[in-house]
Backbone as JSON, one array per atom type, in Angstrom:
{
  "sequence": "XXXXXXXXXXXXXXXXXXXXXXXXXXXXXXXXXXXXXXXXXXXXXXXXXXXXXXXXXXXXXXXXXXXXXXXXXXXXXXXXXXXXXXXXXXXXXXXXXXXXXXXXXXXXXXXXXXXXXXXXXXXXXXXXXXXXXXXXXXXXXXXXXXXXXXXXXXXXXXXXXXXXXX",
  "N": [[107.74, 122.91, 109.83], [106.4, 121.5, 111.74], [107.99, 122.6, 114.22], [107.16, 125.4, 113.7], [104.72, 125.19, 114.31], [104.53, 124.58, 117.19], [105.82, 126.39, 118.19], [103.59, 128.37, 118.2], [102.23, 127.43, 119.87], [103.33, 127.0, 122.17], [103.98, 130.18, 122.25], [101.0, 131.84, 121.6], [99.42, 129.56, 123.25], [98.27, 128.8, 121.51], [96.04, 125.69, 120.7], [97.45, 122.75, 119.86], [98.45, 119.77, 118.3], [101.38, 117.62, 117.54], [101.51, 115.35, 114.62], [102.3, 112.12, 113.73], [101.59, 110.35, 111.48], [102.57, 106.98, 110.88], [103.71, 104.98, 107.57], [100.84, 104.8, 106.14], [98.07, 102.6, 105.02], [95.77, 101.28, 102.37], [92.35, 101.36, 101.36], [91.74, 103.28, 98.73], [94.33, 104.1, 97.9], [97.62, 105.98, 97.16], [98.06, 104.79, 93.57], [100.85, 104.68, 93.43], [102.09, 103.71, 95.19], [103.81, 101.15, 97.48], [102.36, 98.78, 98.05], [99.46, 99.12, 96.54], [100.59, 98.9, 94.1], [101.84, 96.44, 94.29], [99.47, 94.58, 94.52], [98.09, 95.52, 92.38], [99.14, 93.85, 90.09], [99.18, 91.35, 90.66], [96.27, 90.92, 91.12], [96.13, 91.15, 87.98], [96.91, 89.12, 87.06], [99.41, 89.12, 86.74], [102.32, 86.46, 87.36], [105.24, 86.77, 88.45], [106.26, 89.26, 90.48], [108.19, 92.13, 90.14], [110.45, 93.29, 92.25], [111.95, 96.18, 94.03], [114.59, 96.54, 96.3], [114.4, 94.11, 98.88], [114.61, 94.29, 102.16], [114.54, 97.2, 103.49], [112.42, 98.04, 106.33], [109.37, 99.05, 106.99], [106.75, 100.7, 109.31], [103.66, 99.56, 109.44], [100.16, 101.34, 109.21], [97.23, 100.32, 109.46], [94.51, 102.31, 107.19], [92.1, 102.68, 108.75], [92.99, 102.36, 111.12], [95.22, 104.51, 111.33], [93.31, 106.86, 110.87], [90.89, 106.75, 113.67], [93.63, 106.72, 115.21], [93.87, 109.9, 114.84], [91.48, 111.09, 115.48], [91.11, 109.93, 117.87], [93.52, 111.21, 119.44], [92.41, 113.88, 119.18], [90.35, 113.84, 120.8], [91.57, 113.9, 122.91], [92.63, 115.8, 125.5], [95.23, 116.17, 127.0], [96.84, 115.21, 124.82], [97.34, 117.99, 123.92], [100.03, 120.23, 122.86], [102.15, 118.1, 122.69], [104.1, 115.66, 120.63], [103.28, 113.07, 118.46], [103.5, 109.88, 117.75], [101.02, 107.94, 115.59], [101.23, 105.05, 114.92], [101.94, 100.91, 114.7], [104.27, 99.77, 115.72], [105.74, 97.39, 114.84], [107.78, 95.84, 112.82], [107.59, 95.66, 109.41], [109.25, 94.36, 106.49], [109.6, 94.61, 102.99], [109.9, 92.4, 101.12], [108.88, 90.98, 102.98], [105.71, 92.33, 103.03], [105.46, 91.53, 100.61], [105.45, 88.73, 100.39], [103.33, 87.94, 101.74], [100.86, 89.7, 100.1], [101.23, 87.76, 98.33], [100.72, 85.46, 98.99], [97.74, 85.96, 99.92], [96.9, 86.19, 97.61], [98.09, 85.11, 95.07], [99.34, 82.15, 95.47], [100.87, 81.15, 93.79], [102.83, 82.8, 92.9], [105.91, 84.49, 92.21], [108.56, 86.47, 94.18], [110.45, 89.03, 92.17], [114.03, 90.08, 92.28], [114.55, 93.21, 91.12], [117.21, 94.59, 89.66], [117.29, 97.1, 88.36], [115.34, 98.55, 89.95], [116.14, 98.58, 91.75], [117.08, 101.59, 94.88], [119.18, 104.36, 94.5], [122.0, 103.82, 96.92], [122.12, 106.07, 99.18], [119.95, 106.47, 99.12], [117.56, 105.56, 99.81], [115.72, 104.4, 102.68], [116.41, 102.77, 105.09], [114.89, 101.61, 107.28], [112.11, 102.08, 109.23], [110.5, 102.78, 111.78], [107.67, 103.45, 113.93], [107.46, 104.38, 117.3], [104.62, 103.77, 119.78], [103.96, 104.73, 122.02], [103.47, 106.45, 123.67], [100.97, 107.62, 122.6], [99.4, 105.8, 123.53], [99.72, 105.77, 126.15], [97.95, 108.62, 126.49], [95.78, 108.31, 125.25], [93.38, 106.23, 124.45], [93.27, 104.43, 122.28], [94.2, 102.07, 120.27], [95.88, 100.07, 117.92], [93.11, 98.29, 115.55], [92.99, 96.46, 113.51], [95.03, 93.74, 112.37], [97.67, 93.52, 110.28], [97.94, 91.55, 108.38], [94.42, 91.56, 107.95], [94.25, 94.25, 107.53], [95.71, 94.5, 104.67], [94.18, 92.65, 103.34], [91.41, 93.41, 102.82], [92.0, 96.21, 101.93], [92.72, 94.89, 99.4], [90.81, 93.7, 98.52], [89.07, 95.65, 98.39], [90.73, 97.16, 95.9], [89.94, 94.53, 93.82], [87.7, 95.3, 93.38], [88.08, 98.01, 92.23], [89.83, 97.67, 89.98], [89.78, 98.74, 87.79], [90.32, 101.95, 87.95], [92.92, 101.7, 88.83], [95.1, 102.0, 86.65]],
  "CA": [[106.33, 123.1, 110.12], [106.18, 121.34, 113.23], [108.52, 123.86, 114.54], [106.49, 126.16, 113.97], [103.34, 124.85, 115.17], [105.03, 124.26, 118.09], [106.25, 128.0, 118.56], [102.58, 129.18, 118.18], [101.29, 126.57, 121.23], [104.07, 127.83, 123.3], [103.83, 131.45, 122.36], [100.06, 132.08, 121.74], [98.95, 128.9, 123.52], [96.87, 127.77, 120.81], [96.17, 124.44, 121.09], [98.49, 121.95, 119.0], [99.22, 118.37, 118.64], [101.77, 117.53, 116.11], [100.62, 114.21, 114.77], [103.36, 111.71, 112.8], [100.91, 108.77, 111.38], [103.6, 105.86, 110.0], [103.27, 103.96, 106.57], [99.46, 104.37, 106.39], [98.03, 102.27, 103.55], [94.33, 100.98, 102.77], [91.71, 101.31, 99.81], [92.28, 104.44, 97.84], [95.87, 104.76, 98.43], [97.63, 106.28, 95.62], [98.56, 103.32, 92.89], [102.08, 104.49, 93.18], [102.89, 103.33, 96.9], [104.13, 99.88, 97.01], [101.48, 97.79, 98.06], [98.99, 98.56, 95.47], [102.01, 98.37, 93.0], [102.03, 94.76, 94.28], [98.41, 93.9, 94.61], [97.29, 95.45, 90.95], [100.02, 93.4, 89.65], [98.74, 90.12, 91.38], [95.08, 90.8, 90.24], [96.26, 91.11, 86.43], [97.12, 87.69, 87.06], [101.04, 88.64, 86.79], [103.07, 85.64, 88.03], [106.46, 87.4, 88.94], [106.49, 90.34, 91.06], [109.45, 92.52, 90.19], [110.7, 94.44, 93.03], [113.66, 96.5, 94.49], [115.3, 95.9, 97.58], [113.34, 93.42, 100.01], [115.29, 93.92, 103.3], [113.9, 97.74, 104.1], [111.28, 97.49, 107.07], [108.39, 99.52, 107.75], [105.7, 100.54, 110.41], [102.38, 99.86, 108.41], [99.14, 101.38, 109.38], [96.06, 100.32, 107.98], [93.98, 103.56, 107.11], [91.14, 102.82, 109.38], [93.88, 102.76, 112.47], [95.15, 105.79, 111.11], [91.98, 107.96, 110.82], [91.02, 106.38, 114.62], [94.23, 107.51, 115.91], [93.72, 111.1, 114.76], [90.31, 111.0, 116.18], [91.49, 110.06, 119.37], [94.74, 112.16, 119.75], [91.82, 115.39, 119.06], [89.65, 113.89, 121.65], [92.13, 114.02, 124.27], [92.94, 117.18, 126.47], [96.39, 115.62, 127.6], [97.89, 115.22, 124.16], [97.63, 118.93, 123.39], [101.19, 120.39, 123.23], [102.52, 117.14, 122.5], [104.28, 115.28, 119.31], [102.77, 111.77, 118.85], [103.06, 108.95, 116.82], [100.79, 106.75, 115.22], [102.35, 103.29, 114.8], [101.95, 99.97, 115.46], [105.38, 99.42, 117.16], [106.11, 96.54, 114.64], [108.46, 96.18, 111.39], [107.67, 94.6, 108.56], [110.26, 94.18, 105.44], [109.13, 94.81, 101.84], [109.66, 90.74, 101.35], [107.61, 90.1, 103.99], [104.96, 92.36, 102.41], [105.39, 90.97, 99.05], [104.94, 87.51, 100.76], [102.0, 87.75, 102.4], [100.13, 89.54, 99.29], [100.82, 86.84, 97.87], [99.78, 84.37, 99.82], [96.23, 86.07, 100.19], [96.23, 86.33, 96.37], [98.08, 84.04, 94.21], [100.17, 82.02, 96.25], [102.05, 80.25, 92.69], [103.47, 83.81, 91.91], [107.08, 84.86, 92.91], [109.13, 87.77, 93.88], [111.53, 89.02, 91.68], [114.83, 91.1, 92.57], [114.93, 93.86, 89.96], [118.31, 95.53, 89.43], [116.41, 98.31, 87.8], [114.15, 99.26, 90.62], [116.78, 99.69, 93.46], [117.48, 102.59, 94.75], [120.71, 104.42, 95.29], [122.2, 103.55, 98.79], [121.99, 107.29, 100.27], [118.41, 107.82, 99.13], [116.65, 104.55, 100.72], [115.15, 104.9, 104.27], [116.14, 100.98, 105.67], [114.18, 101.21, 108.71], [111.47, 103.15, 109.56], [109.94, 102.17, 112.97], [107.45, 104.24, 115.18], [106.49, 104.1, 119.15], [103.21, 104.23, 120.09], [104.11, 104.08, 123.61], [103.01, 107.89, 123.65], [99.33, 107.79, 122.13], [98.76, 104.98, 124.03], [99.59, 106.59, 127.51], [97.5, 109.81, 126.43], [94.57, 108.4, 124.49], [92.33, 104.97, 124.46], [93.97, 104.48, 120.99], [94.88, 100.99, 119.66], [95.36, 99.31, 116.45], [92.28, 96.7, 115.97], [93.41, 95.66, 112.43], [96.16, 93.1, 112.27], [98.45, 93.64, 108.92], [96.7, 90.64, 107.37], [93.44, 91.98, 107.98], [94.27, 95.44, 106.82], [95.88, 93.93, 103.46], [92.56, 92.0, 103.14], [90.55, 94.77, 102.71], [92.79, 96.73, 100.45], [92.73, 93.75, 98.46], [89.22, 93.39, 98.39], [88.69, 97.29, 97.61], [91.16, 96.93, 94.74], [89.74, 93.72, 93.68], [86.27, 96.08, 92.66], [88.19, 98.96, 91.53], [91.13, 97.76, 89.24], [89.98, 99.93, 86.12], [91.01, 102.42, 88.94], [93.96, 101.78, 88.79], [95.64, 101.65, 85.24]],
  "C": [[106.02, 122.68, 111.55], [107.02, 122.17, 114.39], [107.76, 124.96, 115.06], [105.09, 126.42, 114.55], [103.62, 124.84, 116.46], [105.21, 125.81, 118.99], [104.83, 128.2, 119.22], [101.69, 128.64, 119.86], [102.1, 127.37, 121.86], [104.09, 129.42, 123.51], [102.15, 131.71, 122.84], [99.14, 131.09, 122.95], [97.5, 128.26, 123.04], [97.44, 126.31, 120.82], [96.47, 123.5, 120.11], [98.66, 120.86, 119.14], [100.09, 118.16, 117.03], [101.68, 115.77, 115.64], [101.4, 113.49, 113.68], [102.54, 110.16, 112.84], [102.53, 107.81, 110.42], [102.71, 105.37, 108.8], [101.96, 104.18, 106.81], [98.96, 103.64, 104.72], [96.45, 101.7, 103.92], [93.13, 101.27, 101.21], [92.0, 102.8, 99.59], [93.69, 105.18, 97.92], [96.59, 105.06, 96.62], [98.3, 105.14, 94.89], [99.98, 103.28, 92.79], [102.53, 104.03, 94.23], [102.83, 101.7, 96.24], [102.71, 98.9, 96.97], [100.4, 97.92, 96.99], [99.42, 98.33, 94.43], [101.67, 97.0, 93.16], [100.52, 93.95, 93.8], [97.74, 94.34, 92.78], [98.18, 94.59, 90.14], [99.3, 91.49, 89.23], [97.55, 89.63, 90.4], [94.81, 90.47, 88.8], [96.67, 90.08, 86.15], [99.05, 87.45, 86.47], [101.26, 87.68, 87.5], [104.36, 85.67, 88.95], [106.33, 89.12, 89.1], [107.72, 91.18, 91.01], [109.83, 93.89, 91.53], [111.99, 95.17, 93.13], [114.13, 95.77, 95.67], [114.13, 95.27, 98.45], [113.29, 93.36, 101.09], [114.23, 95.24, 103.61], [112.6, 97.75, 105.02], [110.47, 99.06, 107.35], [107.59, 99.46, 108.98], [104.16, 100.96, 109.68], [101.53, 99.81, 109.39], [97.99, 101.38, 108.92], [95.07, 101.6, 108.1], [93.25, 103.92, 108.35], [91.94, 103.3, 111.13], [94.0, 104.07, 112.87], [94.27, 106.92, 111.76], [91.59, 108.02, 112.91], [92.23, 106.44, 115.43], [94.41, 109.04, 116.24], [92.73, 111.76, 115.52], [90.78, 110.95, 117.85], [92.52, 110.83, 120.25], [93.61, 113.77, 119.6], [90.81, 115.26, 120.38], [90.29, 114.32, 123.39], [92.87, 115.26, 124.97], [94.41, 117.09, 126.44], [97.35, 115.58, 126.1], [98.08, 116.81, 123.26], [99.32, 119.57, 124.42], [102.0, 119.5, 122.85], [102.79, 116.47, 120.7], [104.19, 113.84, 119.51], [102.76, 110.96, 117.64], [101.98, 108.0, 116.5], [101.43, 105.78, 114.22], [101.82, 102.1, 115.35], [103.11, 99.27, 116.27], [105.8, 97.93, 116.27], [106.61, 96.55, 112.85], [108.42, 94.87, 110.59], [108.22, 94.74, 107.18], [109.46, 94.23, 103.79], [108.87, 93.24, 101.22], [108.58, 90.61, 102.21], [106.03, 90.85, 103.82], [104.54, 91.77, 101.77], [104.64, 89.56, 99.42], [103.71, 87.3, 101.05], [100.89, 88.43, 101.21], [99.95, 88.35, 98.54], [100.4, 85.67, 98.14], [98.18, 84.43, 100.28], [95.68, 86.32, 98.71], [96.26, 85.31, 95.21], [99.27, 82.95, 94.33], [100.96, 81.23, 95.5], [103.25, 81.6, 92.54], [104.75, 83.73, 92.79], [107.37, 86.45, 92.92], [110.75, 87.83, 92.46], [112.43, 90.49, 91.96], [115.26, 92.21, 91.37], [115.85, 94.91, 90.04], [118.14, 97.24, 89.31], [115.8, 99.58, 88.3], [115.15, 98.86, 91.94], [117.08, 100.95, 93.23], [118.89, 103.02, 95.13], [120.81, 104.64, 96.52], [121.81, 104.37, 99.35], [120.32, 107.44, 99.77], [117.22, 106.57, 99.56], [116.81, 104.73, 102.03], [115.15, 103.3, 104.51], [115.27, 100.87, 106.23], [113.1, 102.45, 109.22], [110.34, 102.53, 110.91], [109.3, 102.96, 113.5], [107.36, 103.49, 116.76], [105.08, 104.73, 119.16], [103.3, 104.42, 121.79], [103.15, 105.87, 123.85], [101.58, 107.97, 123.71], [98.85, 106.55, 122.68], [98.75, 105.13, 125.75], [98.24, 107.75, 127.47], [96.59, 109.83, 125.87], [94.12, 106.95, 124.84], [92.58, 104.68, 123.02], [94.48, 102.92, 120.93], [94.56, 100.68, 118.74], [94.59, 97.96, 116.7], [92.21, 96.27, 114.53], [94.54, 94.77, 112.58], [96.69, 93.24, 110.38], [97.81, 92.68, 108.23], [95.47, 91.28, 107.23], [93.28, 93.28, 107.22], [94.7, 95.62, 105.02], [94.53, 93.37, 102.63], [91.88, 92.8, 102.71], [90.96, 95.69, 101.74], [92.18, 95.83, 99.31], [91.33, 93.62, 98.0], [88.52, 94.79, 97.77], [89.54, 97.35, 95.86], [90.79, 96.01, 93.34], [88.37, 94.31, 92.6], [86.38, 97.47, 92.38], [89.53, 99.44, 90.86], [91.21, 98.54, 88.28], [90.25, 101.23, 87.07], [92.29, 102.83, 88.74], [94.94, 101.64, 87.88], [96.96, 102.82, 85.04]]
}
């Protein structure tokens, strides 16, 4: 697809940005992505978090970033033609998720390593990192959530719409 979007700028010279947001997460995210996995878990006053692997790292964006990078990558003249990430440029580990929900929720609970819920070797993505170095040359674009902050808020949206999530 981006291929082909790509063709059509260069052929027709319609105007194109191809636009690769990272990890975006935030209130209405679907209940199957990890984090509200973790946080409806929390709320139900589970104690032990069962996860898979804890090492894989992400590049989490909280929605609002997101949306506000899209916005600004359409405002700008300069990033048409162009393939751009939004990212915050920083990796954080499924552990070090897990940790920090719980530390803004129920900071007795634990993780637990569940045999069950790894995946097989070839079909996990370890590392998934963007650059922003791009959309931040070519737009007025920065993230003004910090990962705590953006968790927060989830948390707080989830918090008043757990029958939601069942």
């Amino acid at each position: 697809a981006d291929r082909l979007a790509e063709s059509f700028y260069r052929s027709f010279e319609l105007p194109v940005t191809i636009v690769r947001p990272f990890n975006t997460y935030g209130p209405r995210q679907s209940a199957r992505a990890v984090i509200p996995t973790i946080i409806t878990q929390l709320l139900a006053g589970k104690t032990e978090i069962k996860l898979g692997s804890l090492t894989p790292t992400r590049d989490f964006n909280f929605v609002k970033d997101t949306a506000d990078g899209f916005i600004s990558i359409y405002e700008s003249e300069k990033t048409i033609g162009q393939e751009i990430n939004i990212a915050t440029q920083k990796e954080i580990s499924i552990g070090q998720l897990a940790e920090e929900l719980i530390r803004q929720i129920n900071p007795n609970a634990k993780i637990i390593c569940d045999e069950q819920r790894l995946r097989p070797e070839k079909s996990e993505v370890n590392r998934l990192l963007g650059s922003n170095k791009k959309i931040k040359e070519l737009t007025s674009w920065e993230p003004k959530y910090t990962f705590q902050e953006g968790l927060a808020e989830t948390i707080e949206f989830l918090r008043h719409n757990l029958d939601k999530y069942k």
